[in-house]
Amino acid sequence: MRACVRGVFKRFFPTTLGVFGAFAGAVAFFPSMLGMGLSFAQAMLFGLEVVGLTIGFGVGVGLLKRWLHPTAKVDGHRSIVAGLCSPLLLLLLSLFTQGAGSPAITAYSTLTGMLVGLAVFFPSLSDPSGEEGDFFKELERVL
């Protein structure tokens, strides 16, 4: 469980915050180029999205922890990759949900964080007994 907490708060959260910080900095620094500035409401919305992504990623990894092989290294580079991909996926998702209010955006960000967490660690699934196994072979056996 410690590895999950370290992965979420020492790898995923700072990376996601950095991506959102870079985007917010670009919006604030180049307002004439983008045709807008960064308002307080937008900054708060960015904060809600970062929190939602972090909670979703933590829940997703927490749900998978039982089935993850010990070599999955939840506190390693995969959490950093997930932290880079989550805001980009959320940005793509926001193209389809224009006009959604803050609760909907926070729910979308939580769902996005969870899906990215599941997708990044899906290849590391193993047998619940802890033995390394091929998830797809096990799936074929069950079906």
Tab-separated table of C-alpha atoms in Angstrom:
chain	number	residue	atom	x	y	z
A	1	MET	CA	0.000	0.000	0.000
A	2	ARG	CA	2.920	2.352	0.670
A	3	ALA	CA	4.047	1.960	-2.919
A	4	CYS	CA	0.583	3.055	-4.116
A	5	VAL	CA	0.634	6.162	-1.928
A	6	ARG	CA	4.189	7.006	-3.050
A	7	GLY	CA	3.225	6.459	-6.686
A	8	VAL	CA	0.191	8.712	-6.390
A	9	PHE	CA	1.671	11.559	-4.353
A	10	LYS	CA	5.364	11.476	-5.303
A	11	ARG	CA	5.079	10.613	-8.993
A	12	PHE	CA	1.586	11.121	-10.428
A	13	PHE	CA	0.475	14.262	-8.571
A	14	PRO	CA	3.619	16.385	-9.177
A	15	THR	CA	3.722	15.399	-12.847
A	16	THR	CA	0.040	16.206	-13.365
A	17	LEU	CA	0.458	19.474	-11.494
A	18	GLY	CA	3.431	20.326	-13.706
A	19	VAL	CA	1.481	19.660	-16.905
A	20	PHE	CA	-1.436	21.785	-15.709
A	21	GLY	CA	1.020	24.442	-14.491
A	22	ALA	CA	2.652	24.558	-17.915
A	23	PHE	CA	-0.728	24.884	-19.585
A	24	ALA	CA	-1.864	27.588	-17.139
A	25	GLY	CA	1.444	29.396	-17.603
A	26	ALA	CA	0.996	29.341	-21.358
A	27	VAL	CA	-2.548	30.686	-21.043
A	28	ALA	CA	-1.416	33.429	-18.640
A	29	PHE	CA	1.823	34.306	-20.464
A	30	PHE	CA	0.536	34.325	-24.032
A	31	PRO	CA	-2.966	35.835	-23.695
A	32	SER	CA	-2.794	37.697	-26.976
A	33	MET	CA	-1.626	34.586	-28.808
A	34	LEU	CA	-4.394	32.398	-27.379
A	35	GLY	CA	-7.005	35.130	-27.226
A	36	MET	CA	-7.673	34.746	-23.508
A	37	GLY	CA	-6.165	35.215	-20.089
A	38	LEU	CA	-6.197	33.064	-16.978
A	39	SER	CA	-8.944	34.038	-14.547
A	40	PHE	CA	-9.255	32.992	-10.918
A	41	ALA	CA	-12.171	30.689	-11.819
A	42	GLN	CA	-10.050	28.930	-14.439
A	43	ALA	CA	-7.208	28.473	-11.955
A	44	MET	CA	-9.637	26.952	-9.448
A	45	LEU	CA	-11.004	24.676	-12.167
A	46	PHE	CA	-7.460	23.517	-12.977
A	47	GLY	CA	-7.028	22.757	-9.280
A	48	LEU	CA	-10.245	20.726	-9.203
A	49	GLU	CA	-9.131	18.801	-12.267
A	50	VAL	CA	-5.728	17.988	-10.735
A	51	VAL	CA	-7.400	16.796	-7.523
A	52	GLY	CA	-9.938	14.757	-9.496
A	53	LEU	CA	-7.238	13.121	-11.630
A	54	THR	CA	-5.183	12.304	-8.531
A	55	ILE	CA	-8.128	10.782	-6.676
A	56	GLY	CA	-9.147	8.775	-9.737
A	57	PHE	CA	-5.630	7.474	-10.308
A	58	GLY	CA	-5.312	6.544	-6.643
A	59	VAL	CA	-8.616	4.675	-6.674
A	60	GLY	CA	-7.759	2.892	-9.926
A	61	VAL	CA	-4.367	1.744	-8.684
A	62	GLY	CA	-5.842	0.874	-5.297
A	63	LEU	CA	-8.432	-1.368	-6.959
A	64	LEU	CA	-5.732	-3.122	-8.997
A	65	LYS	CA	-3.187	-3.443	-6.163
A	66	ARG	CA	-4.390	-6.889	-5.143
A	67	TRP	CA	-3.763	-8.277	-8.634
A	68	LEU	CA	-0.599	-6.384	-9.509
A	69	HIS	CA	2.587	-8.360	-9.702
A	70	PRO	CA	5.252	-7.168	-7.213
A	71	THR	CA	7.440	-6.066	-10.119
A	72	ALA	CA	4.753	-3.582	-11.293
A	73	LYS	CA	6.532	-0.762	-9.383
A	74	VAL	CA	3.548	1.474	-8.809
A	75	ASP	CA	5.891	4.135	-7.415
A	76	GLY	CA	8.074	4.090	-10.531
A	77	HIS	CA	8.115	5.588	-13.983
A	78	ARG	CA	4.674	4.289	-14.986
A	79	SER	CA	3.041	6.715	-12.563
A	80	ILE	CA	5.000	9.550	-14.165
A	81	VAL	CA	3.817	8.472	-17.624
A	82	ALA	CA	0.251	8.312	-16.310
A	83	GLY	CA	0.693	11.810	-14.870
A	84	LEU	CA	1.728	13.079	-18.290
A	85	CYS	CA	-1.057	11.299	-20.172
A	86	SER	CA	-3.982	12.059	-17.854
A	87	PRO	CA	-4.204	15.828	-18.463
A	88	LEU	CA	-3.862	15.293	-22.189
A	89	LEU	CA	-6.648	12.717	-22.190
A	90	LEU	CA	-8.763	15.047	-20.056
A	91	LEU	CA	-8.138	17.859	-22.538
A	92	LEU	CA	-9.303	15.575	-25.343
A	93	LEU	CA	-12.371	14.590	-23.338
A	94	SER	CA	-13.165	18.244	-22.613
A	95	LEU	CA	-13.508	18.867	-26.346
A	96	PHE	CA	-16.634	16.708	-26.256
A	97	THR	CA	-18.060	18.134	-23.010
A	98	GLN	CA	-18.007	21.888	-23.650
A	99	GLY	CA	-20.264	23.786	-21.306
A	100	ALA	CA	-20.230	21.202	-18.522
A	101	GLY	CA	-20.268	22.638	-15.020
A	102	SER	CA	-17.625	22.186	-12.332
A	103	PRO	CA	-19.135	18.995	-10.824
A	104	ALA	CA	-19.237	17.326	-14.240
A	105	ILE	CA	-15.665	18.340	-15.057
A	106	THR	CA	-14.441	17.051	-11.703
A	107	ALA	CA	-16.280	13.771	-12.276
A	108	TYR	CA	-14.753	13.491	-15.752
A	109	SER	CA	-11.286	14.152	-14.367
A	110	THR	CA	-11.750	11.513	-11.656
A	111	LEU	CA	-12.932	8.993	-14.241
A	112	THR	CA	-10.031	9.905	-16.542
A	113	GLY	CA	-7.484	9.424	-13.753
A	114	MET	CA	-8.980	6.046	-12.907
A	115	LEU	CA	-8.980	4.878	-16.528
A	116	VAL	CA	-5.372	5.949	-17.055
A	117	GLY	CA	-4.335	4.169	-13.858
A	118	LEU	CA	-6.063	0.994	-15.005
A	119	ALA	CA	-4.600	1.255	-18.508
A	120	VAL	CA	-1.027	1.882	-17.373
A	121	PHE	CA	-0.935	-1.021	-14.919
A	122	PHE	CA	-3.136	-3.452	-16.870
A	123	PRO	CA	-0.136	-5.286	-18.380
A	124	SER	CA	1.214	-5.979	-14.877
A	125	LEU	CA	-1.791	-7.955	-13.694
A	126	SER	CA	-1.006	-11.357	-12.279
A	127	ASP	CA	-2.656	-14.247	-10.564
A	128	PRO	CA	-4.168	-13.226	-7.163
A	129	SER	CA	-1.914	-15.801	-5.509
A	130	GLY	CA	1.049	-13.578	-6.391
A	131	GLU	CA	2.470	-15.842	-9.061
A	132	GLU	CA	3.390	-14.141	-12.277
A	133	GLY	CA	1.076	-15.251	-15.013
A	134	ASP	CA	-0.224	-14.130	-18.324
A	135	PHE	CA	-3.498	-12.324	-17.755
A	136	PHE	CA	-4.755	-13.096	-21.246
A	137	LYS	CA	-4.107	-16.847	-20.877
A	138	GLU	CA	-6.002	-16.767	-17.596
A	139	LEU	CA	-8.834	-14.893	-19.297
A	140	GLU	CA	-8.983	-17.513	-22.063
A	141	ARG	CA	-9.110	-20.266	-19.452
A	142	VAL	CA	-12.046	-18.612	-17.704
A	143	LEU	CA	-13.957	-17.894	-20.905
